[in-house]
Amino acid sequence: MLLAKFAVVARASMNGPKLINFIVTTFALLNPLGVLPIFIGRTAREDRRVQHLVALFISLTMLALLLIFLFVGESILQFLGVSMDAFRIAGGILLLLMGLKIVAGDEGDPGAQLTKVAVGVNDLKEAETVFQKIVIPMAMPLLVGPGVIANLILYAAKDKAEHDGGALVLGTFLLSVVVLAIFLAGRWLKAVLNPIGLNILMRVMGLMVAAMGVQFMVTGVSQIFITQLAPAIR
């Protein structure tokens, strides 16, 4: 039903290919498949219901962030006086610290988590607790990072001129559903891996997250040098 409605809106849009491009590029920048192992690692010790609730919370948070930056992203950054490059560097620092924490194995005591479940903690409250711990950096900047924000601001500026923003809103809803479906499939992947394999995967992905953080910082510093410092020196 959702796909059918999306197809109708896409055909009715003044520029259907632009909408398709928006969805494809935003999905690639969100990279939920790359974030999936991290989600599995951070929720591996929770039961199915808790993991599904956390996946739903993260998807809804991602949707809210997408809509916010789609409508007022440029205004927010301008109001705060924050450039995209500065945001990229800040996100890189956060990712680097998070990656180092994962590699070091500082994920809390598994026994303590099992005890909490054993004493009958409510699934919703447990999911809220896990969500509060991982929403940063899962929702931002791993999913909604500087690249996604820049992409949203770009398409929003184009649609403001063409008065055709409704299709992009539907596109963001479709993206959130797809990301939720991918995260819900994480339970199956966990079943395929044994605890040792899951632990190795967590450490490797922690290293990748740290590397992504360094890359974010390098890109941000390079862009600041090219766009601000180099012209001033000349």
Coordinates of N, CA and C in Angstrom, one line a residue:
M1 N 0.8 -1.2 0.0 CA 0.0 0.0 0.0 C 0.9 1.3 0.0
L2 N 1.9 1.3 0.9 CA 2.8 2.4 0.9 C 3.5 2.6 -0.4
L3 N 4.0 1.5 -0.9 CA 4.7 1.6 -2.2 C 3.8 2.1 -3.3
A4 N 2.5 1.7 -3.3 CA 1.6 2.1 -4.3 C 1.3 3.6 -4.2
K5 N 1.2 4.1 -3.0 CA 0.9 5.5 -2.8 C 2.2 6.3 -3.2
F6 N 3.4 5.8 -2.9 CA 4.6 6.4 -3.3 C 4.7 6.5 -4.8
A7 N 4.3 5.4 -5.5 CA 4.4 5.4 -7.0 C 3.5 6.5 -7.6
V8 N 2.3 6.6 -7.0 CA 1.3 7.6 -7.5 C 1.9 9.0 -7.3
V9 N 2.4 9.3 -6.1 CA 3.0 10.6 -5.9 C 4.2 10.9 -6.8
A10 N 5.0 9.9 -7.0 CA 6.2 10.0 -7.9 C 5.8 10.4 -9.3
R11 N 4.7 9.7 -9.8 CA 4.3 10.0 -11.1 C 3.6 11.3 -11.2
A12 N 3.0 11.7 -10.1 CA 2.3 13.1 -10.1 C 3.3 14.2 -10.0
S13 N 4.4 13.9 -9.4 CA 5.4 14.9 -9.2 C 5.9 15.5 -10.5
M14 N 6.2 16.9 -10.4 CA 6.7 17.5 -11.6 C 8.0 17.0 -12.1
N15 N 8.8 16.3 -11.2 CA 10.1 15.8 -11.6 C 10.3 14.5 -10.9
G16 N 9.7 13.4 -11.4 CA 9.8 12.1 -10.8 C 11.2 11.6 -10.7
P17 N 12.0 11.7 -11.7 CA 13.4 11.3 -11.6 C 14.2 11.9 -10.5
K18 N 13.8 13.2 -10.2 CA 14.5 13.9 -9.1 C 14.2 13.2 -7.8
L19 N 12.9 12.8 -7.6 CA 12.5 12.2 -6.4 C 13.2 10.8 -6.2
I20 N 13.3 10.1 -7.3 CA 14.0 8.8 -7.3 C 15.5 9.0 -6.9
N21 N 16.1 10.0 -7.5 CA 17.5 10.4 -7.1 C 17.6 10.7 -5.7
F22 N 16.6 11.5 -5.2 CA 16.7 11.9 -3.7 C 16.7 10.6 -2.9
I23 N 15.8 9.7 -3.1 CA 15.7 8.5 -2.3 C 16.9 7.6 -2.4
V24 N 17.5 7.5 -3.6 CA 18.6 6.6 -3.8 C 19.9 7.2 -3.1
T25 N 20.1 8.5 -3.4 CA 21.3 9.2 -2.8 C 21.2 9.2 -1.3
T26 N 20.0 9.5 -0.7 CA 19.8 9.6 0.7 C 20.0 8.2 1.4
F27 N 19.5 7.2 0.7 CA 19.6 5.8 1.2 C 21.1 5.5 1.3
A28 N 21.8 5.8 0.2 CA 23.3 5.5 0.2 C 24.0 6.2 1.3
L29 N 23.7 7.5 1.5 CA 24.3 8.3 2.5 C 24.0 7.8 3.9
L30 N 22.7 7.4 4.1 CA 22.3 6.8 5.4 C 23.1 5.6 5.7
N31 N 23.3 4.7 4.7 CA 24.1 3.5 4.8 C 23.6 2.6 5.9
P32 N 22.3 2.2 6.0 CA 21.8 1.4 7.1 C 22.4 0.0 7.1
L33 N 22.8 -0.5 6.0 CA 23.5 -1.8 5.9 C 24.8 -1.8 6.6
G34 N 25.5 -0.6 6.5 CA 26.8 -0.5 7.2 C 26.6 -0.3 8.7
V35 N 25.5 0.3 9.1 CA 25.3 0.6 10.5 C 24.7 -0.6 11.2
L36 N 24.1 -1.6 10.4 CA 23.4 -2.7 11.0 C 24.3 -3.5 11.9
P37 N 25.5 -3.9 11.6 CA 26.3 -4.6 12.6 C 26.5 -3.9 13.9
I38 N 26.6 -2.6 13.8 CA 26.8 -1.8 15.1 C 25.5 -1.9 15.9
F39 N 24.4 -1.8 15.2 CA 23.1 -2.0 15.9 C 23.0 -3.4 16.6
I40 N 23.4 -4.4 15.9 CA 23.3 -5.8 16.4 C 24.2 -5.9 17.6
G41 N 25.4 -5.3 17.5 CA 26.4 -5.4 18.6 C 25.9 -4.7 19.8
R42 N 25.2 -3.6 19.7 CA 24.8 -2.8 20.9 C 23.5 -3.4 21.5
T43 N 22.7 -4.2 20.7 CA 21.5 -4.8 21.2 C 21.5 -6.3 21.3
A44 N 22.7 -6.9 21.1 CA 22.7 -8.4 21.0 C 22.2 -9.1 22.2
R45 N 22.4 -8.5 23.4 CA 22.0 -9.2 24.6 C 20.6 -9.0 25.0
E46 N 19.9 -8.2 24.2 CA 18.4 -8.0 24.6 C 17.6 -9.0 23.9
D47 N 16.4 -9.2 24.4 CA 15.4 -10.1 23.8 C 14.8 -9.5 22.5
R48 N 14.0 -10.3 21.8 CA 13.5 -9.9 20.5 C 12.6 -8.7 20.6
R49 N 11.7 -8.6 21.6 CA 10.8 -7.5 21.7 C 11.5 -6.2 22.0
V50 N 12.5 -6.3 22.9 CA 13.3 -5.1 23.2 C 14.1 -4.6 22.0
Q51 N 14.7 -5.5 21.2 CA 15.5 -5.2 20.1 C 14.6 -4.5 19.0
H52 N 13.4 -5.1 18.8 CA 12.4 -4.5 17.8 C 12.0 -3.1 18.2
L53 N 11.8 -2.9 19.5 CA 11.3 -1.6 20.0 C 12.5 -0.6 19.8
V54 N 13.7 -1.0 20.1 CA 14.8 -0.1 19.9 C 15.0 0.3 18.4
A55 N 14.8 -0.7 17.5 CA 14.9 -0.5 16.1 C 13.8 0.5 15.7
L56 N 12.6 0.4 16.2 CA 11.5 1.3 15.9 C 11.8 2.7 16.4
F57 N 12.4 2.8 17.6 CA 12.7 4.1 18.2 C 13.8 4.8 17.4
I58 N 14.8 4.1 16.9 CA 15.9 4.7 16.1 C 15.3 5.1 14.8
S59 N 14.5 4.3 14.2 CA 13.9 4.7 12.9 C 13.0 5.9 13.0
L60 N 12.2 6.0 14.0 CA 11.4 7.2 14.2 C 12.3 8.4 14.5
T61 N 13.3 8.3 15.3 CA 14.2 9.4 15.5 C 14.9 9.8 14.2
M62 N 15.3 8.9 13.4 CA 15.9 9.2 12.1 C 14.9 9.9 11.2
L63 N 13.7 9.5 11.2 CA 12.6 10.2 10.4 C 12.4 11.6 10.9
A64 N 12.4 11.8 12.2 CA 12.2 13.2 12.8 C 13.4 14.1 12.3
L65 N 14.6 13.5 12.4 CA 15.8 14.3 12.0 C 15.8 14.6 10.6
L66 N 15.4 13.7 9.7 CA 15.3 13.9 8.3 C 14.3 15.0 8.0
L67 N 13.1 15.0 8.6 CA 12.1 16.0 8.4 C 12.6 17.4 8.9
I68 N 13.2 17.4 10.0 CA 13.7 18.7 10.6 C 14.7 19.3 9.6
F69 N 15.7 18.5 9.2 CA 16.7 19.1 8.3 C 16.2 19.4 6.9
L70 N 15.2 18.6 6.5 CA 14.6 18.9 5.2 C 13.9 20.2 5.2
F71 N 13.3 20.6 6.3 CA 12.5 21.9 6.3 C 13.3 23.1 6.8
V72 N 14.1 22.8 7.9 CA 14.8 24.0 8.5 C 16.2 23.7 8.7
G73 N 16.8 22.8 8.1 CA 18.2 22.4 8.3 C 19.2 23.6 8.0
E74 N 19.0 24.2 6.9 CA 19.9 25.4 6.6 C 19.7 26.5 7.6
S75 N 18.5 26.8 8.0 CA 18.2 27.9 8.9 C 18.8 27.6 10.3
I76 N 18.8 26.3 10.7 CA 19.3 25.9 12.0 C 20.8 26.2 12.0
L77 N 21.5 25.7 11.0 CA 23.0 25.8 11.0 C 23.4 27.3 10.9
Q78 N 22.6 28.1 10.1 CA 22.9 29.5 10.0 C 22.7 30.2 11.3
F79 N 21.6 29.9 12.0 CA 21.2 30.5 13.2 C 22.3 30.2 14.3
L80 N 22.8 29.0 14.3 CA 23.8 28.6 15.3 C 25.2 29.1 14.8
G81 N 25.3 29.5 13.6 CA 26.7 29.9 13.1 C 27.6 28.7 12.9
V82 N 27.0 27.6 12.6 CA 27.8 26.3 12.4 C 27.9 26.0 11.0
S83 N 29.0 25.8 10.5 CA 29.2 25.4 9.1 C 29.1 23.9 9.0
M84 N 28.8 23.4 7.8 CA 28.8 21.9 7.6 C 30.1 21.3 7.9
D85 N 31.2 21.9 7.6 CA 32.5 21.4 7.9 C 32.7 21.2 9.4
A86 N 32.3 22.3 10.1 CA 32.4 22.2 11.6 C 31.6 21.1 12.2
F87 N 30.4 20.9 11.6 CA 29.5 19.8 12.0 C 30.2 18.5 11.7
R88 N 30.8 18.4 10.6 CA 31.5 17.2 10.2 C 32.6 16.8 11.1
I89 N 33.4 17.8 11.5 CA 34.5 17.6 12.5 C 34.0 17.1 13.8
A90 N 32.9 17.8 14.3 CA 32.3 17.4 15.6 C 31.8 16.0 15.6
G91 N 31.1 15.6 14.5 CA 30.6 14.3 14.3 C 31.8 13.3 14.2
G92 N 32.9 13.7 13.6 CA 34.0 12.8 13.5 C 34.6 12.5 14.9
I93 N 34.7 13.5 15.7 CA 35.3 13.3 17.1 C 34.4 12.3 17.8
L94 N 33.0 12.5 17.7 CA 32.1 11.6 18.4 C 32.3 10.2 17.9
L95 N 32.3 10.0 16.6 CA 32.5 8.6 16.1 C 33.8 8.0 16.5
L96 N 34.9 8.8 16.5 CA 36.2 8.3 16.9 C 36.1 7.8 18.4
L97 N 35.6 8.5 19.3 CA 35.5 8.1 20.7 C 34.6 6.9 20.8
M98 N 33.5 6.8 20.0 CA 32.6 5.7 20.1 C 33.3 4.4 19.6
G99 N 34.0 4.6 18.5 CA 34.7 3.4 17.9 C 35.8 2.9 18.8
L100 N 36.5 3.8 19.5 CA 37.5 3.3 20.4 C 36.9 2.6 21.6
K101 N 35.7 3.1 22.0 CA 35.0 2.4 23.2 C 34.6 1.0 22.8
I102 N 34.1 0.8 21.5 CA 33.7 -0.5 21.1 C 34.9 -1.4 21.0
V103 N 36.0 -0.9 20.4 CA 37.2 -1.8 20.2 C 37.7 -2.2 21.6
A104 N 37.7 -1.3 22.6 CA 38.2 -1.6 23.9 C 37.3 -2.6 24.6
G105 N 36.1 -2.8 24.1 CA 35.2 -3.7 24.8 C 34.4 -3.2 25.9
D106 N 34.4 -1.8 26.0 CA 33.7 -1.2 27.1 C 32.2 -1.1 26.9
E107 N 31.5 -2.2 26.9 CA 30.1 -2.2 26.6 C 29.3 -2.6 27.8
G108 N 29.9 -2.5 29.0 CA 29.1 -2.8 30.2 C 29.2 -4.3 30.6
D109 N 28.6 -4.7 31.7 CA 28.7 -6.1 32.2 C 27.5 -6.9 31.6
P110 N 27.8 -7.9 30.8 CA 26.7 -8.7 30.2 C 25.8 -9.3 31.3
G111 N 26.5 -9.7 32.4 CA 25.7 -10.3 33.5 C 24.7 -9.4 34.1
A112 N 25.1 -8.1 34.2 CA 24.2 -7.1 34.8 C 23.0 -6.9 33.9
Q113 N 23.2 -7.0 32.5 CA 22.0 -6.9 31.6 C 21.1 -8.1 31.8
L114 N 21.7 -9.3 31.9 CA 20.9 -10.4 32.1 C 20.1 -10.4 33.4
T115 N 20.7 -9.9 34.4 CA 20.0 -9.7 35.7 C 18.8 -8.8 35.6
K116 N 19.0 -7.7 34.9 CA 17.9 -6.8 34.7 C 16.7 -7.4 34.1
V117 N 16.9 -8.3 33.1 CA 15.9 -8.9 32.4 C 15.2 -10.0 33.3
A118 N 16.1 -10.6 34.1 CA 15.6 -11.7 35.0 C 14.6 -11.2 36.0
V119 N 14.9 -10.0 36.5 CA 14.0 -9.5 37.6 C 12.7 -8.9 37.0
G120 N 12.6 -8.9 35.7 CA 11.3 -8.6 35.1 C 11.1 -7.1 34.7
V121 N 12.2 -6.5 34.3 CA 12.1 -5.1 33.8 C 11.1 -5.0 32.6
N122 N 10.3 -4.1 32.6 CA 9.3 -3.9 31.5 C 10.1 -3.8 30.2
D123 N 9.6 -4.4 29.1 CA 10.2 -4.4 27.8 C 10.4 -3.0 27.3
L124 N 9.3 -2.2 27.4 CA 9.3 -0.8 26.9 C 10.3 0.0 27.7
K125 N 10.4 -0.1 29.0 CA 11.4 0.6 29.8 C 12.8 0.2 29.4
E126 N 13.0 -1.1 29.3 CA 14.3 -1.6 28.9 C 14.7 -1.1 27.5
A127 N 13.8 -1.1 26.6 CA 14.1 -0.6 25.2 C 14.4 0.9 25.3
E128 N 13.7 1.7 26.1 CA 14.0 3.1 26.3 C 15.4 3.3 26.9
T129 N 15.8 2.5 27.8 CA 17.1 2.6 28.4 C 18.2 2.3 27.4
V130 N 18.0 1.3 26.6 CA 19.0 0.9 25.6 C 19.0 2.0 24.5
F131 N 17.8 2.5 24.1 CA 17.8 3.6 23.1 C 18.5 4.8 23.5
Q132 N 18.3 5.2 24.8 CA 19.0 6.4 25.3 C 20.5 6.3 25.3
K133 N 21.0 5.1 25.4 CA 22.4 4.8 25.4 C 23.0 4.9 24.0
I134 N 22.2 4.5 23.0 CA 22.8 4.3 21.6 C 22.2 5.3 20.6
V135 N 21.2 6.1 21.0 CA 20.6 7.0 20.0 C 21.7 7.9 19.4
I136 N 22.7 8.3 20.3 CA 23.9 9.0 19.8 C 25.0 8.0 20.0
P137 N 25.7 7.5 19.0 CA 25.7 8.1 17.6 C 24.9 7.3 16.6
M138 N 24.0 6.4 17.0 CA 23.3 5.6 16.0 C 22.4 6.4 15.0
A139 N 21.5 7.2 15.6 CA 20.7 8.1 14.8 C 21.4 9.2 14.2
M140 N 22.3 9.8 14.9 CA 23.2 10.9 14.5 C 24.5 10.8 15.2
P141 N 25.7 10.7 14.5 CA 25.8 11.0 13.1 C 26.0 9.8 12.2
L142 N 25.8 8.5 12.7 CA 26.0 7.4 11.9 C 25.0 7.3 10.8
L143 N 23.7 7.5 11.1 CA 22.7 7.5 10.0 C 22.5 8.9 9.4
V144 N 22.1 9.8 10.2 CA 21.9 11.2 9.7 C 23.2 11.9 10.0
G145 N 24.1 11.8 9.1 CA 25.4 12.5 9.2 C 25.5 13.8 8.4
P146 N 26.6 14.4 8.3 CA 26.8 15.6 7.5 C 26.4 15.4 6.0
G147 N 26.7 14.3 5.5 CA 26.4 14.1 4.0 C 24.9 14.0 3.8
V148 N 24.2 13.4 4.7 CA 22.7 13.3 4.6 C 22.1 14.7 4.8
I149 N 22.6 15.4 5.8 CA 22.1 16.8 6.0 C 22.3 17.7 4.8
A150 N 23.5 17.6 4.3 CA 23.8 18.4 3.1 C 22.9 18.1 1.9
N151 N 22.7 16.8 1.8 CA 21.8 16.3 0.7 C 20.4 16.8 0.9
L152 N 19.9 16.8 2.1 CA 18.5 17.2 2.4 C 18.4 18.7 2.2
I153 N 19.4 19.5 2.6 CA 19.4 20.9 2.4 C 19.4 21.3 0.9
L154 N 20.2 20.5 0.1 CA 20.2 20.8 -1.3 C 18.9 20.5 -2.0
Y155 N 18.3 19.4 -1.7 CA 17.0 19.1 -2.3 C 15.9 20.0 -1.8
A156 N 15.9 20.4 -0.5 CA 14.9 21.3 0.0 C 15.0 22.6 -0.7
A157 N 16.2 23.1 -1.0 CA 16.4 24.4 -1.7 C 15.8 24.3 -3.1
K158 N 16.0 23.2 -3.8 CA 15.4 23.0 -5.1 C 13.9 23.0 -5.1
D159 N 13.3 22.2 -4.1 CA 11.9 22.1 -4.0 C 11.2 23.4 -3.6
K160 N 11.9 24.2 -2.8 CA 11.4 25.5 -2.4 C 11.1 26.4 -3.6
A161 N 12.0 26.3 -4.6 CA 11.9 27.1 -5.8 C 10.8 26.5 -6.7
E162 N 10.6 25.2 -6.6 CA 9.6 24.5 -7.5 C 8.3 24.3 -6.8
H163 N 8.2 24.6 -5.5 CA 6.9 24.4 -4.8 C 6.4 22.9 -4.9
D164 N 7.4 22.0 -4.6 CA 7.0 20.6 -4.8 C 7.7 19.8 -3.7
G165 N 7.4 20.1 -2.4 CA 8.0 19.4 -1.3 C 7.3 18.2 -0.8
G166 N 6.1 18.0 -1.1 CA 5.3 16.9 -0.6 C 5.9 15.5 -0.9
A167 N 6.4 15.4 -2.1 CA 7.0 14.1 -2.6 C 8.2 13.8 -1.7
L168 N 9.0 14.8 -1.4 CA 10.2 14.5 -0.6 C 9.8 14.0 0.8
V169 N 8.7 14.6 1.4 CA 8.3 14.1 2.7 C 7.9 12.7 2.6
L170 N 7.2 12.3 1.6 CA 6.8 10.9 1.4 C 8.1 10.0 1.3
G171 N 9.0 10.5 0.5 CA 10.3 9.8 0.3 C 11.0 9.6 1.7
T172 N 11.0 10.5 2.6 CA 11.6 10.3 3.9 C 10.9 9.3 4.7
F173 N 9.6 9.3 4.6 CA 8.8 8.2 5.3 C 9.2 6.8 4.8
L174 N 9.3 6.7 3.5 CA 9.6 5.4 2.9 C 11.0 5.0 3.3
L175 N 11.9 5.9 3.4 CA 13.3 5.6 3.8 C 13.3 5.1 5.2
S176 N 12.5 5.7 6.1 CA 12.4 5.3 7.5 C 11.9 3.8 7.6
V177 N 10.9 3.5 6.8 CA 10.3 2.2 6.8 C 11.4 1.1 6.3
V178 N 12.1 1.5 5.3 CA 13.2 0.6 4.8 C 14.3 0.4 5.9
V179 N 14.7 1.4 6.5 CA 15.7 1.3 7.6 C 15.2 0.5 8.7
L180 N 13.9 0.6 9.1 CA 13.3 -0.2 10.2 C 13.4 -1.7 9.8
A181 N 13.0 -2.0 8.5 CA 13.0 -3.4 8.1 C 14.4 -4.0 8.1
I182 N 15.4 -3.2 7.8 CA 16.8 -3.7 7.8 C 17.2 -4.0 9.2
F183 N 16.9 -3.1 10.2 CA 17.2 -3.3 11.6 C 16.5 -4.5 12.2
L184 N 15.2 -4.7 11.8 CA 14.5 -5.8 12.3 C 15.1 -7.1 11.8
A185 N 15.7 -7.1 10.7 CA 16.4 -8.3 10.2 C 17.7 -8.7 10.9
G186 N 18.1 -7.7 11.8 CA 19.3 -8.0 12.6 C 19.2 -9.2 13.5
R187 N 18.0 -9.5 14.0 CA 17.9 -10.7 14.8 C 18.3 -11.9 14.1
W188 N 17.9 -12.0 12.8 CA 18.3 -13.2 12.1 C 19.8 -13.3 11.9
L189 N 20.5 -12.2 11.7 CA 21.9 -12.2 11.5 C 22.6 -12.6 12.9
K190 N 22.0 -12.1 14.0 CA 22.6 -12.5 15.3 C 22.5 -14.0 15.5
A191 N 21.4 -14.6 15.0 CA 21.2 -16.1 15.1 C 22.3 -16.9 14.3
V192 N 22.7 -16.3 13.2 CA 23.7 -16.9 12.3 C 25.0 -16.9 13.0
L193 N 25.3 -15.8 13.7 CA 26.7 -15.7 14.3 C 26.6 -16.3 15.7
N194 N 27.7 -16.9 16.1 CA 27.8 -17.3 17.5 C 28.4 -16.2 18.3
P195 N 28.4 -16.3 19.7 CA 28.9 -15.2 20.5 C 30.3 -14.8 20.2
I196 N 31.2 -15.7 19.8 CA 32.5 -15.3 19.5 C 32.5 -14.5 18.2
G197 N 31.8 -15.0 17.2 CA 31.7 -14.3 15.9 C 31.1 -12.9 16.1
L198 N 30.1 -12.8 16.9 CA 29.5 -11.5 17.2 C 30.5 -10.5 17.9
N199 N 31.2 -11.0 18.8 CA 32.2 -10.2 19.5 C 33.3 -9.7 18.5
I200 N 33.8 -10.6 17.7 CA 34.7 -10.2 16.6 C 34.2 -9.1 15.7
L201 N 32.9 -9.3 15.3 CA 32.2 -8.4 14.4 C 32.1 -7.0 15.1
M202 N 31.8 -7.0 16.4 CA 31.7 -5.8 17.1 C 33.0 -5.0 17.1
R203 N 34.1 -5.7 17.4 CA 35.4 -5.1 17.5 C 35.8 -4.5 16.1
V204 N 35.6 -5.3 15.0 CA 35.9 -4.9 13.7 C 35.1 -3.6 13.3
M205 N 33.8 -3.7 13.6 CA 33.0 -2.5 13.3 C 33.4 -1.3 14.2
G206 N 33.8 -1.5 15.4 CA 34.3 -0.4 16.2 C 35.5 0.2 15.5
L207 N 36.4 -0.6 15.0 CA 37.5 0.0 14.3 C 37.1 0.8 13.1
M208 N 36.1 0.3 12.3 CA 35.5 1.0 11.2 C 34.9 2.3 11.6
V209 N 34.2 2.3 12.7 CA 33.5 3.5 13.2 C 34.6 4.5 13.5
A210 N 35.7 4.1 14.2 CA 36.8 5.0 14.5 C 37.4 5.6 13.2
A211 N 37.6 4.7 12.2 CA 38.1 5.2 11.0 C 37.2 6.2 10.3
M212 N 35.9 5.9 10.3 CA 34.9 6.9 9.8 C 35.0 8.2 10.5
G213 N 35.2 8.2 11.8 CA 35.4 9.4 12.5 C 36.6 10.2 12.1
V214 N 37.7 9.5 11.9 CA 38.9 10.2 11.5 C 38.7 10.8 10.1
Q215 N 38.0 10.0 9.2 CA 37.8 10.5 7.8 C 36.9 11.7 7.9
F216 N 35.9 11.7 8.7 CA 35.0 12.9 8.9 C 35.9 14.1 9.2
M217 N 36.7 14.0 10.2 CA 37.6 15.1 10.7 C 38.5 15.5 9.6
V218 N 39.2 14.6 8.9 CA 40.1 15.0 7.8 C 39.4 15.7 6.8
T219 N 38.2 15.3 6.4 CA 37.4 16.0 5.3 C 37.0 17.3 5.8
G220 N 36.6 17.5 7.0 CA 36.2 18.8 7.5 C 37.3 19.7 7.6
V221 N 38.4 19.3 8.1 CA 39.6 20.2 8.2 C 40.1 20.6 6.8
S222 N 40.1 19.6 5.9 CA 40.6 19.9 4.5 C 39.7 20.9 3.9
Q223 N 38.3 20.8 4.0 CA 37.4 21.7 3.4 C 37.6 23.1 4.0
I224 N 37.8 23.2 5.3 CA 38.0 24.5 6.0 C 39.2 25.2 5.4
F225 N 40.3 24.4 5.3 CA 41.5 24.9 4.7 C 41.3 25.4 3.3
I226 N 40.6 24.6 2.5 CA 40.5 25.0 1.1 C 39.6 26.2 0.9
T227 N 38.5 26.2 1.7 CA 37.5 27.3 1.5 C 37.7 28.5 2.3
Q228 N 38.4 28.4 3.4 CA 38.6 29.6 4.3 C 40.1 30.0 4.5
L229 N 40.9 29.1 4.8 CA 42.3 29.5 5.1 C 43.1 29.8 3.9
A230 N 43.0 28.9 2.9 CA 43.8 29.1 1.6 C 43.5 30.5 1.0
P231 N 42.2 30.8 0.8 CA 41.9 32.1 0.2 C 42.5 33.3 1.0
A232 N 42.4 33.1 2.4 CA 42.9 34.2 3.2 C 44.4 34.4 3.1
I233 N 45.2 33.3 2.9 CA 46.6 33.3 2.8 C 47.0 34.0 1.5
R234 N 46.2 33.7 0.4 CA 46.5 34.3 -0.9 C 46.3 35.8 -0.9

